[in-house]
Coordinates of C-alpha atoms in Angstrom, one line a residue:
X1 CA 3.4 -6.1 24.1
X2 CA 4.5 -8.0 21.0
X3 CA 7.5 -7.0 18.8
X4 CA 5.1 -5.6 16.2
X5 CA 3.3 -3.6 18.9
X6 CA 6.5 -2.2 20.3
X7 CA 7.7 -1.0 17.0
X8 CA 4.3 0.4 15.9
X9 CA 4.3 2.3 19.2
X10 CA 7.7 3.8 18.5
X11 CA 6.6 4.7 15.0
X12 CA 3.6 6.4 16.3
X13 CA 5.6 8.5 18.7
X14 CA 8.0 9.4 15.8
X15 CA 5.4 10.1 13.2
X16 CA 5.8 13.9 13.2
X17 CA 9.5 14.1 13.2
X18 CA 11.5 14.1 10.0
X19 CA 14.8 13.6 11.8
X20 CA 17.3 11.4 10.0
X21 CA 18.1 9.9 13.4
X22 CA 14.8 8.1 13.5
X23 CA 15.3 4.3 13.5
X24 CA 12.9 4.3 10.5
X25 CA 15.3 6.3 8.4
X26 CA 18.0 4.4 6.5
X27 CA 20.3 6.7 4.5
X28 CA 21.3 3.9 2.1
X29 CA 19.3 2.0 -0.5
X30 CA 21.3 -1.2 0.1
X31 CA 19.7 -4.3 -1.3
X32 CA 16.3 -2.8 -1.7
X33 CA 16.7 -2.1 -5.4
X34 CA 17.2 -5.5 -7.0
X35 CA 18.1 -5.6 -10.7
X36 CA 14.4 -6.1 -11.8
X37 CA 13.3 -2.9 -9.9
X38 CA 16.3 -1.0 -11.2
X39 CA 15.5 -2.0 -14.7
X40 CA 11.9 -0.8 -14.2
X41 CA 13.0 2.7 -13.0
X42 CA 15.5 3.0 -15.8
X43 CA 13.3 2.0 -18.6
X44 CA 10.1 3.7 -17.4
X45 CA 11.6 7.0 -16.3
X46 CA 14.3 7.2 -19.0
X47 CA 16.9 8.4 -16.5
X48 CA 20.4 7.2 -17.0
X49 CA 21.9 4.5 -14.8
X50 CA 24.6 6.8 -13.4
X51 CA 22.0 9.3 -12.2
X52 CA 19.4 7.0 -10.9
X53 CA 20.6 6.6 -7.3
X54 CA 21.0 10.3 -6.8
X55 CA 17.5 10.8 -8.2
X56 CA 16.0 8.3 -5.9
X57 CA 17.7 9.8 -2.9
X58 CA 16.5 13.3 -3.8
X59 CA 12.9 12.2 -4.1
X60 CA 13.0 10.1 -1.0
X61 CA 14.4 13.0 1.1
X62 CA 11.6 15.3 -0.1
X63 CA 8.9 12.7 0.6
X64 CA 10.4 11.9 4.0
X65 CA 10.4 15.6 4.9
X66 CA 6.7 15.8 3.8
X67 CA 5.6 12.8 6.0
X68 CA 8.2 10.6 7.7
X69 CA 6.4 7.3 7.1
X70 CA 8.4 4.1 7.7
X71 CA 7.8 2.9 4.1
X72 CA 9.7 6.0 2.9
X73 CA 12.4 5.8 5.6
X74 CA 13.0 2.1 4.7
X75 CA 12.7 2.6 0.9
X76 CA 9.7 0.2 0.6
X77 CA 8.4 2.2 -2.3
X78 CA 11.3 1.1 -4.6
X79 CA 9.9 -2.3 -5.4
X80 CA 6.2 -2.1 -6.4
X81 CA 4.5 -4.8 -4.3
X82 CA 1.5 -5.3 -6.6
X83 CA 3.7 -7.6 -8.7
X84 CA 3.9 -10.0 -5.7
X85 CA 0.1 -10.3 -5.4
X86 CA -1.2 -13.8 -6.3
X87 CA -3.8 -11.9 -8.4
X88 CA -1.2 -9.9 -10.3
X89 CA -1.4 -11.8 -13.6
X90 CA -5.2 -11.5 -13.7
X91 CA -5.0 -7.8 -12.6
X92 CA -2.5 -7.0 -15.3
X93 CA -4.5 -8.8 -18.0
X94 CA -7.7 -6.9 -17.0
X95 CA -6.1 -3.5 -16.9
X96 CA -4.4 -4.1 -20.3
X97 CA -7.9 -4.8 -21.6
X98 CA -9.2 -1.4 -20.3
X99 CA -10.4 -2.3 -16.8
X100 CA -10.5 0.5 -14.3
X101 CA -8.3 0.3 -11.2
X102 CA -8.1 2.3 -8.0
X103 CA -5.0 2.3 -5.8
X104 CA -6.0 3.3 -2.3
X105 CA -3.2 4.8 -0.2
X106 CA -1.1 5.1 -3.4
X107 CA 1.9 7.0 -1.9
X108 CA 4.1 7.9 -4.9
X109 CA 2.0 5.9 -7.3
X110 CA 4.7 3.2 -7.9
X111 CA 2.3 0.3 -8.2
X112 CA 0.2 1.9 -11.0
X113 CA 3.4 2.9 -12.8
X114 CA 4.5 -0.7 -12.7
X115 CA 1.3 -1.7 -14.5
X116 CA 1.9 1.1 -17.0
X117 CA 5.5 -0.2 -17.6
X118 CA 4.0 -3.6 -18.3
X119 CA 1.9 -2.1 -21.1
X120 CA -1.3 -1.2 -19.4
X121 CA -3.1 2.0 -20.5
X122 CA -3.4 4.6 -17.8
X123 CA -6.7 6.3 -18.8
X124 CA -8.7 4.2 -16.4
X125 CA -6.3 4.3 -13.5
X126 CA -7.3 6.1 -10.3
X127 CA -5.4 6.8 -7.1
X128 CA -6.1 8.2 -3.7
X129 CA -4.0 9.3 -0.8
X130 CA -4.3 11.7 2.2
X131 CA -1.0 13.4 1.2
X132 CA -1.3 15.1 -2.3
X133 CA 2.4 16.1 -2.2
X134 CA 3.2 12.4 -2.7
X135 CA 1.3 12.3 -6.0
X136 CA 3.2 15.3 -7.3
X137 CA 6.5 13.8 -6.2
X138 CA 5.5 10.7 -8.1
X139 CA 5.5 12.7 -11.4
X140 CA 9.0 13.8 -10.6
X141 CA 10.2 10.4 -9.5
X142 CA 9.0 8.7 -12.7
X143 CA 9.3 11.7 -15.1
X144 CA 6.0 11.0 -16.6
X145 CA 4.0 14.2 -16.3
X146 CA 1.9 14.4 -19.4
X147 CA 2.0 10.8 -20.4
X148 CA 0.7 9.2 -17.2
X149 CA -3.1 9.8 -17.3
X150 CA -4.2 8.4 -13.9
X151 CA -6.5 10.6 -11.9
X152 CA -5.7 11.4 -8.3
X153 CA -8.2 11.9 -5.5
X154 CA -7.0 13.6 -2.3
X155 CA -9.6 11.8 -0.2
X156 CA -10.3 9.8 2.9
X157 CA -11.9 6.4 2.4
X158 CA -13.8 6.9 5.7
X159 CA -15.4 10.2 4.5
X160 CA -18.4 9.2 2.5
X161 CA -18.8 12.8 1.3
X162 CA -15.3 12.7 -0.2
X163 CA -14.6 13.0 -3.9
X164 CA -14.3 9.2 -4.2
X165 CA -18.1 9.1 -4.4
X166 CA -17.6 9.8 -8.1
X167 CA -16.2 6.3 -8.5
X168 CA -19.1 4.5 -6.7
X169 CA -20.1 1.4 -8.6
X170 CA -17.4 1.9 -11.3
X171 CA -14.3 0.2 -10.2
X172 CA -13.2 -3.1 -11.8
X173 CA -10.2 -3.5 -9.5
X174 CA -9.4 -1.9 -6.1
X175 CA -5.8 -2.4 -4.8
X176 CA -5.1 -2.0 -1.1
X177 CA -1.3 -2.1 -0.6
X178 CA -0.1 -1.8 3.0
X179 CA -3.5 -0.3 3.9
X180 CA -5.8 -2.3 6.1
X181 CA -3.2 -3.1 8.7
X182 CA -3.2 0.6 9.7
X183 CA -6.6 0.1 11.3
X184 CA -8.5 -1.9 14.0
X185 CA -11.1 -4.5 13.1
X186 CA -14.1 -2.1 13.1
X187 CA -12.2 0.5 11.0
X188 CA -11.2 -2.2 8.5
X189 CA -14.8 -3.3 8.3
X190 CA -15.9 0.3 7.5
X191 CA -13.1 0.6 5.0
X192 CA -14.3 -2.6 3.2
X193 CA -17.8 -1.3 3.2
X194 CA -16.7 1.9 1.5
X195 CA -14.6 -0.2 -1.0
X196 CA -17.7 -2.3 -1.7
X197 CA -19.6 0.9 -2.6
X198 CA -17.0 1.4 -5.3
X199 CA -17.5 -2.1 -6.7
X200 CA -19.8 -3.9 -9.0
X201 CA -20.3 -7.6 -9.8
X202 CA -17.0 -9.0 -10.9
X203 CA -14.8 -6.4 -9.1
X204 CA -11.5 -7.7 -7.8
X205 CA -10.3 -6.3 -4.5
X206 CA -6.7 -7.3 -3.9
X207 CA -4.3 -6.3 -1.1
X208 CA -1.0 -6.9 0.7
X209 CA -0.2 -6.1 4.3
X210 CA 1.5 -7.1 7.5
X211 CA -0.2 -10.2 8.9
X212 CA 0.3 -12.5 11.9
X213 CA 0.2 -16.3 12.2
X214 CA -2.5 -16.1 14.8
X215 CA -4.5 -13.2 13.5
X216 CA -4.4 -10.7 16.4
X217 CA -5.2 -7.2 17.6
X218 CA -2.3 -5.1 18.9
X219 CA -2.4 -1.8 20.7
X220 CA 0.3 0.9 20.7
X221 CA 0.7 4.0 22.9
X222 CA 2.5 7.2 22.3
X223 CA 2.6 10.3 24.5
X224 CA -0.7 11.6 23.3
X225 CA -2.5 8.6 21.8
X226 CA -3.3 4.9 21.9
X227 CA -4.0 3.1 18.7
X228 CA -5.2 -0.4 17.9
X229 CA -4.4 -2.4 14.8
X230 CA -5.6 -5.8 13.6
X231 CA -3.1 -8.1 11.9
X232 CA -4.7 -10.9 10.0
X233 CA -4.1 -14.5 9.1
X234 CA -6.1 -16.0 6.2
X235 CA -8.9 -17.2 8.5
X236 CA -9.5 -13.8 10.2
X237 CA -9.3 -12.0 6.8
X238 CA -12.1 -14.4 5.6
X239 CA -14.2 -13.6 8.7
X240 CA -13.8 -9.9 8.1
X241 CA -15.1 -10.3 4.6
X242 CA -18.1 -12.3 5.9
X243 CA -19.0 -9.4 8.1
X244 CA -18.7 -7.0 5.2
X245 CA -20.9 -9.2 3.1
X246 CA -23.6 -9.4 5.8
X247 CA -23.6 -5.6 6.3
X248 CA -23.7 -4.8 2.5
X249 CA -25.9 -7.6 1.1
X250 CA -23.1 -8.6 -1.3
X251 CA -21.3 -11.9 -1.9
X252 CA -17.6 -12.3 -2.4
X253 CA -15.2 -15.2 -3.1
X254 CA -12.1 -14.6 -0.8
X255 CA -8.7 -16.1 -0.9
X256 CA -5.8 -15.2 1.4
X257 CA -2.3 -16.5 1.9
X258 CA 0.8 -15.6 3.9
X259 CA 4.6 -15.8 3.3
X260 CA 7.6 -15.1 5.5
X261 CA 8.4 -11.4 5.8
X262 CA 12.1 -12.1 4.9
X263 CA 11.0 -13.1 1.4
X264 CA 9.9 -9.6 0.6
X265 CA 12.4 -7.6 2.6
X266 CA 15.9 -8.0 1.2
X267 CA 17.3 -6.0 4.1
X268 CA 16.8 -8.1 7.3
X269 CA 16.6 -5.0 9.5
X270 CA 13.4 -4.0 7.7
X271 CA 11.5 -6.9 9.1
X272 CA 13.3 -8.4 12.0
X273 CA 11.5 -6.0 14.4
X274 CA 8.2 -7.7 13.5
X275 CA 9.1 -10.9 15.3
X276 CA 8.8 -14.5 14.3
X277 CA 5.0 -14.5 14.1
X278 CA 4.7 -11.7 11.6
X279 CA 3.8 -12.6 8.0
X280 CA 3.2 -10.9 4.7
X281 CA -0.4 -11.4 4.0
X282 CA -2.0 -11.2 0.5
X283 CA -5.7 -11.5 -0.3
X284 CA -8.0 -11.4 -3.3
X285 CA -11.8 -10.9 -3.1
X286 CA -14.0 -11.2 -6.2
X287 CA -17.6 -9.9 -6.0
X288 CA -20.2 -12.5 -7.0
X289 CA -23.4 -10.5 -6.4

């Protein structure tokens, strides 16, 4: 079993415990809040610098006690990752111009808030997550209830009877942050097919996730379950989109790239478990027809 698989397996077995003894739980922020991210939280939320750390700790504890996801235990939500997408400049320009955007698996809504802080209007922002409590905590984290107009859907992308149907054919941008790597190849294909239903010609689908230099499937086991994930390299991501094209009758231009995990994880312990072959993968797909 690879390093990634071993750690995913342990995460799976710990998913339902909110114990602070979990290896996913780090009590300290450490280097995860660089000056640029700190400035974002201060300016957007209006909270004073001397109260920010305590505020972040309070929200993180409540989110962790709701669902103890590794991204919460390791403070990954502090630095909105959408800004590291190669497509970010284009996404920001389009959203500033009134384009619609959906953040799938939005967690606390930090990526949409980052766009808002950059001057994007929020009237055409949409978000979806399986855990509605996260969305409510997002209002408290950013102190923007009443001014942040994004609409939230408590929905499952795999449920075609979900409320996301209301957005079919309407989205200009769909963002998949740390999303596809949660599933195996066939599930990822079904997720992309559902995303394509939300799209129209010209739609941008952008995402960031854990990747792998070889593009590989890993399996993890816990006491009650075995789960399979597929971690992409640029070539396998392109192949996944080809299958999605063939099954939906659409055409997309796809670009993907990778970078070392250490470049996006300022705390080494947040990525060292992934092994030398893990990469941070970004992709952008633009619908042509």
